């Protein structure tokens, strides 16, 4: 078991633990495969604040909070209700709690935006109120993927880089399977998911940080549950891009892209093997192998849920809270290829699923990330490219 237990809360892993009343006035007013079809570049467009009129889409209401973005990968919200997102090309944008939208001045010249790689995870430290610390995970011009620490100005006018937390996460030449998600835990440690870079040996090699779930301290050293001498908490992953704790438990769930079949929802276990191994001896990246190969790797952890055929391209997940009424406690999963918000209900043990509901089917295009706002609504980024992307607020109608 993981050595600590999360506090019983429905707030996002990328939102500070605040009460519903802390939601800003601005936010209230605003009431295949996993491969991306377009390459990323820094947007030249100017994002605009969203409409104050929500659009009913099936059972949910959707409000555009930020528009004119280009491949935003992650989104965070602070105690004051300021919403921050980063584009894959390196630009960082804030929607202030009064509705103003502006670029955040930050030196992201080291970001290498190519294919699926670029500026990916962006999250607030658990002690953000006091430290103003922001973590990002990005492909670097140095040829690797890095977790970097920043300090954000009080008014979000700028972010200043204060150190590299972890370097050496592999990066392929094409940027394929670059990962990367960061989940700050209540104890201040960081969980990091990494892609296998389409390298046939990476996911099963403990000397590589690719195709893994990592657990590190805020200084980048190995944290609890890892293989001795490494930050690797589990191996045998293809391209996990979602991390979330079940509220009130120590159960960490991940979402992971499959090849042409079997996207997975997994329950994280220390020093476990999840069975992805595309190295069949030919030297090539063989994607015809099972996602969880229990024959070649006995004892591999089976998925809690898998998509079967075809894959949906599951990119991120969050747990829904009481404001979602009949869906309270379900997992919300953002999908890219399937272009929908998929809800999954876990059984009592948390090891299988009993119900599935699909929302936003095709109406918003590709969905990349999910963050829970203090009022329980979801902040969702789209991933359609060409400066057409948005940060959406989605709530039950």
Short mmCIF file of C-alpha atoms in Angstrom, two decimals:
data_model
loop_
_atom_site.label_atom_id
_atom_site.label_comp_id
_atom_site.label_asym_id
_atom_site.label_seq_id
_atom_site.Cartn_x
_atom_site.Cartn_y
_atom_site.Cartn_z
CA UNK A 1 0.00 0.00 0.00
CA UNK A 2 1.05 3.61 -0.51
CA UNK A 3 2.27 5.03 2.79
CA UNK A 4 -0.15 7.90 3.22
CA UNK A 5 -3.84 8.64 2.88
CA UNK A 6 -5.34 11.58 1.07
CA UNK A 7 -7.71 13.95 2.82
CA UNK A 8 -11.41 13.39 2.03
CA UNK A 9 -11.88 16.05 -0.61
CA UNK A 10 -13.29 16.30 -4.10
CA UNK A 11 -10.89 19.03 -5.18
CA UNK A 12 -8.48 18.51 -8.03
CA UNK A 13 -4.93 17.31 -7.74
CA UNK A 14 -4.07 20.55 -9.57
CA UNK A 15 -6.29 22.81 -7.45
CA UNK A 16 -5.53 23.97 -3.94
CA UNK A 17 -7.61 22.46 -1.11
CA UNK A 18 -10.11 25.25 -0.66
CA UNK A 19 -13.81 25.48 0.15
CA UNK A 20 -16.58 25.92 -2.37
CA UNK A 21 -17.05 29.48 -1.19
CA UNK A 22 -13.57 30.37 -2.39
CA UNK A 23 -14.52 30.06 -6.06
CA UNK A 24 -13.81 33.43 -7.64
CA UNK A 25 -16.47 35.82 -8.80
CA UNK A 26 -14.97 35.68 -12.26
CA UNK A 27 -15.42 31.93 -12.48
CA UNK A 28 -18.96 32.13 -11.18
CA UNK A 29 -19.79 34.70 -13.82
CA UNK A 30 -18.26 32.54 -16.49
CA UNK A 31 -21.26 30.38 -15.21
CA UNK A 32 -5.88 5.46 -34.07
CA UNK A 33 -3.75 5.94 -31.31
CA UNK A 34 -2.91 8.66 -28.84
CA UNK A 35 -0.85 10.50 -31.48
CA UNK A 36 -1.83 14.11 -32.15
CA UNK A 37 -2.99 14.94 -35.70
CA UNK A 38 -1.12 18.24 -35.82
CA UNK A 39 2.32 19.37 -34.80
CA UNK A 40 2.67 21.92 -32.01
CA UNK A 41 4.01 25.43 -32.20
CA UNK A 42 3.77 28.52 -30.08
CA UNK A 43 0.48 30.23 -30.80
CA UNK A 44 0.48 33.75 -32.17
CA UNK A 45 -3.20 34.25 -31.39
CA UNK A 46 -4.55 36.23 -28.45
CA UNK A 47 -6.86 34.18 -26.23
CA UNK A 48 -10.09 35.85 -25.23
CA UNK A 49 -12.14 35.42 -22.11
CA UNK A 50 -15.08 33.04 -22.38
CA UNK A 51 -18.72 33.81 -22.73
CA UNK A 52 -20.78 34.17 -19.59
CA UNK A 53 -23.52 32.09 -21.21
CA UNK A 54 -23.28 28.36 -20.77
CA UNK A 55 -24.30 26.01 -23.59
CA UNK A 56 -26.35 22.95 -22.69
CA UNK A 57 -24.73 19.83 -24.14
CA UNK A 58 -26.81 16.81 -23.23
CA UNK A 59 -26.78 16.54 -19.43
CA UNK A 60 -24.06 19.13 -18.90
CA UNK A 61 -23.52 22.87 -19.25
CA UNK A 62 -20.36 24.01 -21.01
CA UNK A 63 -18.85 27.49 -20.63
CA UNK A 64 -15.85 28.73 -22.59
CA UNK A 65 -13.46 30.31 -20.10
CA UNK A 66 -10.47 30.74 -22.44
CA UNK A 67 -10.32 30.55 -26.23
CA UNK A 68 -7.77 31.00 -29.01
CA UNK A 69 -5.32 28.52 -27.49
CA UNK A 70 -3.05 26.06 -29.27
CA UNK A 71 -2.70 22.59 -27.69
CA UNK A 72 -3.07 23.51 -24.00
CA UNK A 73 -1.90 20.44 -22.10
CA UNK A 74 -2.85 21.13 -18.50
CA UNK A 75 -4.82 23.60 -16.39
CA UNK A 76 -4.60 24.70 -12.76
CA UNK A 77 -6.70 26.92 -10.50
CA UNK A 78 -5.48 28.72 -7.38
CA UNK A 79 -7.31 29.67 -4.19
CA UNK A 80 -8.25 33.08 -5.61
CA UNK A 81 -9.85 31.52 -8.70
CA UNK A 82 -7.13 32.43 -11.21
CA UNK A 83 -6.95 29.78 -13.96
CA UNK A 84 -3.60 29.01 -15.59
CA UNK A 85 -2.81 26.87 -18.62
CA UNK A 86 0.25 26.19 -20.74
CA UNK A 87 0.37 25.56 -24.48
CA UNK A 88 2.49 22.72 -25.80
CA UNK A 89 4.61 25.26 -27.67
CA UNK A 90 5.61 26.95 -24.41
CA UNK A 91 3.24 29.87 -23.90
CA UNK A 92 1.60 30.18 -20.46
CA UNK A 93 -1.73 31.99 -20.14
CA UNK A 94 -3.78 33.09 -17.13
CA UNK A 95 -7.46 33.91 -16.80
CA UNK A 96 -7.65 36.21 -13.80
CA UNK A 97 -10.54 35.87 -11.39
CA UNK A 98 -12.08 39.04 -12.82
CA UNK A 99 -12.22 37.50 -16.30
CA UNK A 100 -9.14 39.20 -17.79
CA UNK A 101 -6.94 36.92 -19.91
CA UNK A 102 -3.22 37.60 -20.33
CA UNK A 103 0.06 35.90 -21.13
CA UNK A 104 2.27 34.99 -18.17
CA UNK A 105 5.84 36.16 -18.77
CA UNK A 106 8.05 33.07 -18.45
CA UNK A 107 11.27 32.00 -20.12
CA UNK A 108 10.26 28.76 -21.84
CA UNK A 109 12.94 29.00 -24.53
CA UNK A 110 14.26 25.59 -23.43
CA UNK A 111 10.97 23.87 -24.35
CA UNK A 112 11.36 21.58 -27.37
CA UNK A 113 7.97 21.42 -29.07
CA UNK A 114 7.90 18.57 -31.55
CA UNK A 115 5.22 15.96 -32.22
CA UNK A 116 3.60 15.00 -28.92
CA UNK A 117 6.37 16.62 -26.89
CA UNK A 118 6.59 20.16 -25.54
CA UNK A 119 5.24 21.90 -22.46
CA UNK A 120 2.98 19.30 -20.89
CA UNK A 121 2.13 19.14 -17.18
CA UNK A 122 1.54 22.35 -15.21
CA UNK A 123 0.46 22.05 -11.60
CA UNK A 124 0.51 23.95 -8.32
CA UNK A 125 2.46 22.73 -5.30
CA UNK A 126 0.37 21.64 -2.33
CA UNK A 127 1.78 24.60 -0.37
CA UNK A 128 1.21 27.05 -3.24
CA UNK A 129 -0.43 29.68 -1.00
CA UNK A 130 2.81 30.09 0.92
CA UNK A 131 5.44 29.13 -1.65
CA UNK A 132 3.93 30.24 -4.99
CA UNK A 133 5.59 27.11 -6.42
CA UNK A 134 4.48 25.78 -9.80
CA UNK A 135 5.76 22.54 -11.36
CA UNK A 136 5.94 21.85 -15.08
CA UNK A 137 7.02 18.84 -17.10
CA UNK A 138 8.36 19.62 -20.56
CA UNK A 139 10.49 18.28 -23.38
CA UNK A 140 13.82 20.08 -23.27
CA UNK A 141 16.24 21.23 -25.96
CA UNK A 142 18.83 19.30 -23.94
CA UNK A 143 17.24 16.13 -25.33
CA UNK A 144 15.27 14.90 -22.34
CA UNK A 145 12.01 15.54 -20.49
CA UNK A 146 12.34 17.52 -17.26
CA UNK A 147 10.29 18.37 -14.19
CA UNK A 148 11.01 22.04 -13.43
CA UNK A 149 10.15 24.22 -10.44
CA UNK A 150 8.91 27.82 -10.88
CA UNK A 151 7.90 30.73 -8.66
CA UNK A 152 4.76 32.59 -9.74
CA UNK A 153 4.33 36.31 -9.14
CA UNK A 154 1.51 37.23 -6.77
CA UNK A 155 -0.48 38.73 -9.66
CA UNK A 156 0.42 35.96 -12.13
CA UNK A 157 2.19 38.48 -14.35
CA UNK A 158 5.27 36.26 -14.51
CA UNK A 159 6.83 32.94 -13.56
CA UNK A 160 10.51 32.56 -12.71
CA UNK A 161 12.31 29.23 -13.02
CA UNK A 162 13.94 28.26 -9.71
CA UNK A 163 15.38 24.82 -10.44
CA UNK A 164 15.20 21.48 -12.16
CA UNK A 165 13.58 18.87 -9.95
CA UNK A 166 14.22 15.85 -12.18
CA UNK A 167 16.07 15.53 -15.49
CA UNK A 168 16.88 12.53 -17.65
CA UNK A 169 13.37 11.36 -18.51
CA UNK A 170 13.91 10.06 -22.07
CA UNK A 171 12.72 11.99 -25.11
CA UNK A 172 12.46 10.43 -28.56
CA UNK A 173 13.52 12.32 -31.67
CA UNK A 174 9.92 12.55 -32.90
CA UNK A 175 8.49 13.46 -29.49
CA UNK A 176 6.26 10.39 -29.53
CA UNK A 177 5.09 9.04 -26.16
CA UNK A 178 6.59 11.88 -24.14
CA UNK A 179 4.17 11.56 -21.20
CA UNK A 180 4.00 13.52 -18.85
CA UNK A 181 1.69 14.31 -15.92
CA UNK A 182 2.55 15.56 -12.40
CA UNK A 183 0.43 14.91 -9.32
CA UNK A 184 1.46 16.71 -6.10
CA UNK A 185 0.55 14.57 -3.09
CA UNK A 186 -0.64 15.88 0.29
CA UNK A 187 2.75 15.09 1.83
CA UNK A 188 4.53 17.32 -0.72
CA UNK A 189 5.94 14.49 -2.82
CA UNK A 190 5.34 14.33 -6.56
CA UNK A 191 3.97 11.56 -8.75
CA UNK A 192 5.12 11.70 -12.38
CA UNK A 193 3.94 9.58 -15.31
CA UNK A 194 6.31 9.09 -18.26
CA UNK A 195 5.98 7.69 -21.78
CA UNK A 196 8.18 4.98 -23.29
CA UNK A 197 9.26 7.18 -26.29
CA UNK A 198 8.37 4.24 -28.57
CA UNK A 199 11.63 2.61 -27.44
CA UNK A 200 11.19 -1.19 -27.36
CA UNK A 201 13.28 -1.67 -24.19
CA UNK A 202 12.46 1.43 -22.09
CA UNK A 203 9.34 0.31 -20.25
CA UNK A 204 10.93 -2.84 -18.75
CA UNK A 205 14.37 -1.30 -18.07
CA UNK A 206 14.81 0.07 -14.53
CA UNK A 207 17.79 2.10 -15.76
CA UNK A 208 15.39 4.14 -17.92
CA UNK A 209 12.84 6.62 -16.54
CA UNK A 210 10.63 6.06 -19.61
CA UNK A 211 7.42 4.03 -19.49
CA UNK A 212 7.16 4.42 -15.74
CA UNK A 213 5.26 5.97 -12.86
CA UNK A 214 7.78 7.85 -10.70
CA UNK A 215 7.48 8.94 -7.06
CA UNK A 216 9.88 11.68 -5.97
CA UNK A 217 10.34 14.28 -3.26
CA UNK A 218 10.12 17.98 -4.08
CA UNK A 219 13.91 17.86 -4.49
CA UNK A 220 13.76 15.01 -7.00
CA UNK A 221 15.04 12.20 -4.80
CA UNK A 222 13.25 8.83 -4.65
CA UNK A 223 10.18 8.78 -2.38
CA UNK A 224 8.35 5.87 -0.73
CA UNK A 225 7.47 2.68 -2.56
CA UNK A 226 10.12 2.98 -5.28
CA UNK A 227 12.58 0.35 -6.46
CA UNK A 228 15.80 0.74 -4.42
CA UNK A 229 18.06 3.48 -5.71
CA UNK A 230 15.60 4.76 -8.32
CA UNK A 231 12.57 7.09 -8.46
CA UNK A 232 10.63 4.32 -10.27
CA UNK A 233 7.46 3.31 -8.43
CA UNK A 234 6.19 1.01 -11.20
CA UNK A 235 7.29 -0.10 -14.66
CA UNK A 236 5.85 -1.73 -17.76
CA UNK A 237 3.85 1.30 -18.95
CA UNK A 238 3.34 2.51 -22.52
CA UNK A 239 2.22 6.13 -22.26
CA UNK A 240 0.35 6.98 -19.04
CA UNK A 241 -1.01 10.54 -19.00
CA UNK A 242 -3.48 10.67 -16.11
CA UNK A 243 -2.98 10.50 -12.34
CA UNK A 244 -5.59 10.92 -9.58
CA UNK A 245 -6.27 9.71 -6.05
CA UNK A 246 -9.68 8.35 -5.13
CA UNK A 247 -10.89 10.90 -2.53
CA UNK A 248 -10.48 9.78 1.06
CA UNK A 249 -8.23 6.85 0.14
CA UNK A 250 -4.62 6.10 -0.69
CA UNK A 251 -5.62 4.53 -4.03
CA UNK A 252 -3.80 6.15 -6.96
CA UNK A 253 -5.27 5.55 -10.43
CA UNK A 254 -3.64 6.11 -13.79
CA UNK A 255 -4.92 6.26 -17.36
CA UNK A 256 -2.72 4.87 -20.08
CA UNK A 257 -2.79 4.87 -23.89
CA UNK A 258 -2.91 1.49 -25.58
CA UNK A 259 -1.71 0.80 -29.16
CA UNK A 260 -4.73 -0.10 -31.33
CA UNK A 261 -6.52 -1.92 -28.51
CA UNK A 262 -6.77 -1.71 -24.73
CA UNK A 263 -6.41 1.75 -23.32
CA UNK A 264 -6.21 1.13 -19.57
CA UNK A 265 -7.28 2.44 -16.20
CA UNK A 266 -4.81 1.08 -13.65
CA UNK A 267 -4.54 1.00 -9.86
CA UNK A 268 -0.98 1.93 -8.93
CA UNK A 269 1.01 -0.47 -6.76
CA UNK A 270 4.57 -0.08 -5.45
CA UNK A 271 7.35 -1.85 -7.39
CA UNK A 272 4.77 -3.42 -9.71
CA UNK A 273 5.04 -4.38 -13.37
CA UNK A 274 2.08 -3.47 -15.61
CA UNK A 275 3.23 -5.75 -18.41
CA UNK A 276 3.84 -3.54 -21.47
CA UNK A 277 6.85 -4.95 -23.35
CA UNK A 278 7.12 -4.23 -27.10
CA UNK A 279 10.60 -5.80 -27.24
CA UNK A 280 10.05 -9.15 -28.96
CA UNK A 281 13.67 -9.63 -29.95
CA UNK A 282 13.58 -8.14 -33.42
CA UNK A 283 14.88 -4.78 -32.26
CA UNK A 284 11.70 -3.06 -33.43
CA UNK A 285 8.86 -1.54 -31.41
CA UNK A 286 6.28 -4.33 -31.73
CA UNK A 287 2.82 -2.94 -30.87
CA UNK A 288 1.06 -6.26 -31.48
CA UNK A 289 1.91 -7.45 -27.97
CA UNK A 290 -0.70 -7.30 -25.18
CA UNK A 291 -0.86 -4.16 -23.05
CA UNK A 292 -0.56 -6.41 -19.99
CA UNK A 293 1.60 -9.37 -20.99
CA UNK A 294 1.12 -11.80 -18.13
CA UNK A 295 2.68 -14.63 -20.16
CA UNK A 296 6.05 -12.97 -20.62
CA UNK A 297 5.84 -11.10 -17.31
CA UNK A 298 4.04 -13.30 -14.75
CA UNK A 299 2.50 -11.29 -11.96
CA UNK A 300 1.85 -8.24 -14.11
CA UNK A 301 -0.96 -6.11 -12.71
CA UNK A 302 -4.18 -6.42 -14.76
CA UNK A 303 -6.10 -3.28 -15.68
CA UNK A 304 -9.06 -2.09 -13.63
CA UNK A 305 -10.71 -1.20 -16.96
CA UNK A 306 -9.62 -1.52 -20.57
CA UNK A 307 -11.19 -0.13 -23.71
CA UNK A 308 -10.88 -3.26 -25.82
CA UNK A 309 -10.98 -2.55 -29.54
CA UNK A 310 -10.73 0.26 -30.53
CA UNK A 311 -8.82 2.55 -28.19
CA UNK A 312 -10.28 5.89 -27.13
CA UNK A 313 -6.95 7.63 -26.38
CA UNK A 314 -7.51 8.26 -22.66
CA UNK A 315 -5.54 11.34 -21.64
CA UNK A 316 -6.44 12.36 -18.08
CA UNK A 317 -8.80 11.58 -15.23
CA UNK A 318 -10.47 13.13 -12.17
CA UNK A 319 -12.97 11.92 -9.58
CA UNK A 320 -16.39 13.57 -9.52
CA UNK A 321 -17.81 15.08 -6.34
CA UNK A 322 -21.29 15.62 -4.86
CA UNK A 323 -22.22 18.41 -7.29
CA UNK A 324 -22.38 15.70 -9.96
CA UNK A 325 -25.30 14.12 -8.07
CA UNK A 326 -26.03 10.70 -9.63
CA UNK A 327 -22.47 10.57 -10.95
CA UNK A 328 -20.85 11.38 -7.59
CA UNK A 329 -17.74 9.23 -7.07
CA UNK A 330 -17.36 8.26 -10.72
CA UNK A 331 -14.08 8.75 -12.59
CA UNK A 332 -14.20 11.32 -15.40
CA UNK A 333 -11.79 10.48 -18.22
CA UNK A 334 -10.81 12.90 -21.00
CA UNK A 335 -10.40 11.20 -24.37
CA UNK A 336 -8.62 12.45 -27.46
CA UNK A 337 -9.50 10.14 -30.32
CA UNK A 338 -13.00 9.33 -29.02
CA UNK A 339 -13.74 13.03 -28.37
CA UNK A 340 -15.85 12.50 -25.28
CA UNK A 341 -15.86 12.69 -21.51
CA UNK A 342 -16.19 9.12 -20.27
CA UNK A 343 -17.45 8.41 -16.76
CA UNK A 344 -16.58 5.13 -15.04
CA UNK A 345 -17.91 3.85 -11.71
CA UNK A 346 -15.64 1.65 -9.62
CA UNK A 347 -16.80 -1.32 -7.59
CA UNK A 348 -16.46 -1.21 -3.80
CA UNK A 349 -12.96 -2.66 -3.90
CA UNK A 350 -11.84 -0.20 -6.57
CA UNK A 351 -10.47 -2.98 -8.76
CA UNK A 352 -13.09 -3.12 -11.52
CA UNK A 353 -15.81 -0.95 -13.03
CA UNK A 354 -19.57 -1.38 -12.91
CA UNK A 355 -20.95 1.47 -15.04
CA UNK A 356 -19.99 3.71 -17.94
CA UNK A 357 -21.56 6.98 -19.13
CA UNK A 358 -20.38 9.07 -22.12
CA UNK A 359 -20.81 12.87 -22.20
CA UNK A 360 -19.75 15.64 -24.65
CA UNK A 361 -19.72 13.14 -27.49
CA UNK A 362 -17.94 14.89 -30.36
CA UNK A 363 -19.19 18.35 -29.47
CA UNK A 364 -15.86 19.78 -28.27
CA UNK A 365 -13.40 17.69 -30.25
CA UNK A 366 -10.37 16.16 -28.55
CA UNK A 367 -10.23 16.49 -24.76
CA UNK A 368 -6.79 16.60 -23.12
CA UNK A 369 -6.92 17.40 -19.40
CA UNK A 370 -9.33 17.70 -16.48
CA UNK A 371 -9.05 19.70 -13.26
CA UNK A 372 -11.72 20.03 -10.59
CA UNK A 373 -12.67 23.59 -9.59
CA UNK A 374 -13.61 24.37 -5.96
CA UNK A 375 -17.33 24.22 -6.78
CA UNK A 376 -16.97 20.71 -8.24
CA UNK A 377 -17.24 21.74 -11.89
CA UNK A 378 -14.57 20.47 -14.27
CA UNK A 379 -12.03 22.62 -16.08
CA UNK A 380 -11.25 20.80 -19.32
CA UNK A 381 -8.74 21.66 -22.05
CA UNK A 382 -9.34 20.76 -25.68
CA UNK A 383 -6.60 19.59 -28.04
CA UNK A 384 -7.68 20.41 -31.59
CA UNK A 385 -4.83 22.73 -32.66
CA UNK A 386 -4.73 25.69 -35.06
CA UNK A 387 -5.41 28.22 -32.27
CA UNK A 388 -8.91 26.75 -31.88
CA UNK A 389 -8.44 25.26 -28.42
CA UNK A 390 -10.22 26.26 -25.23
CA UNK A 391 -10.42 25.89 -21.50
CA UNK A 392 -13.98 24.81 -20.74
CA UNK A 393 -15.97 24.78 -17.55
CA UNK A 394 -18.26 21.72 -17.51
CA UNK A 395 -20.90 21.07 -14.88
CA UNK A 396 -24.04 19.03 -14.58
CA UNK A 397 -27.02 20.89 -16.01
#
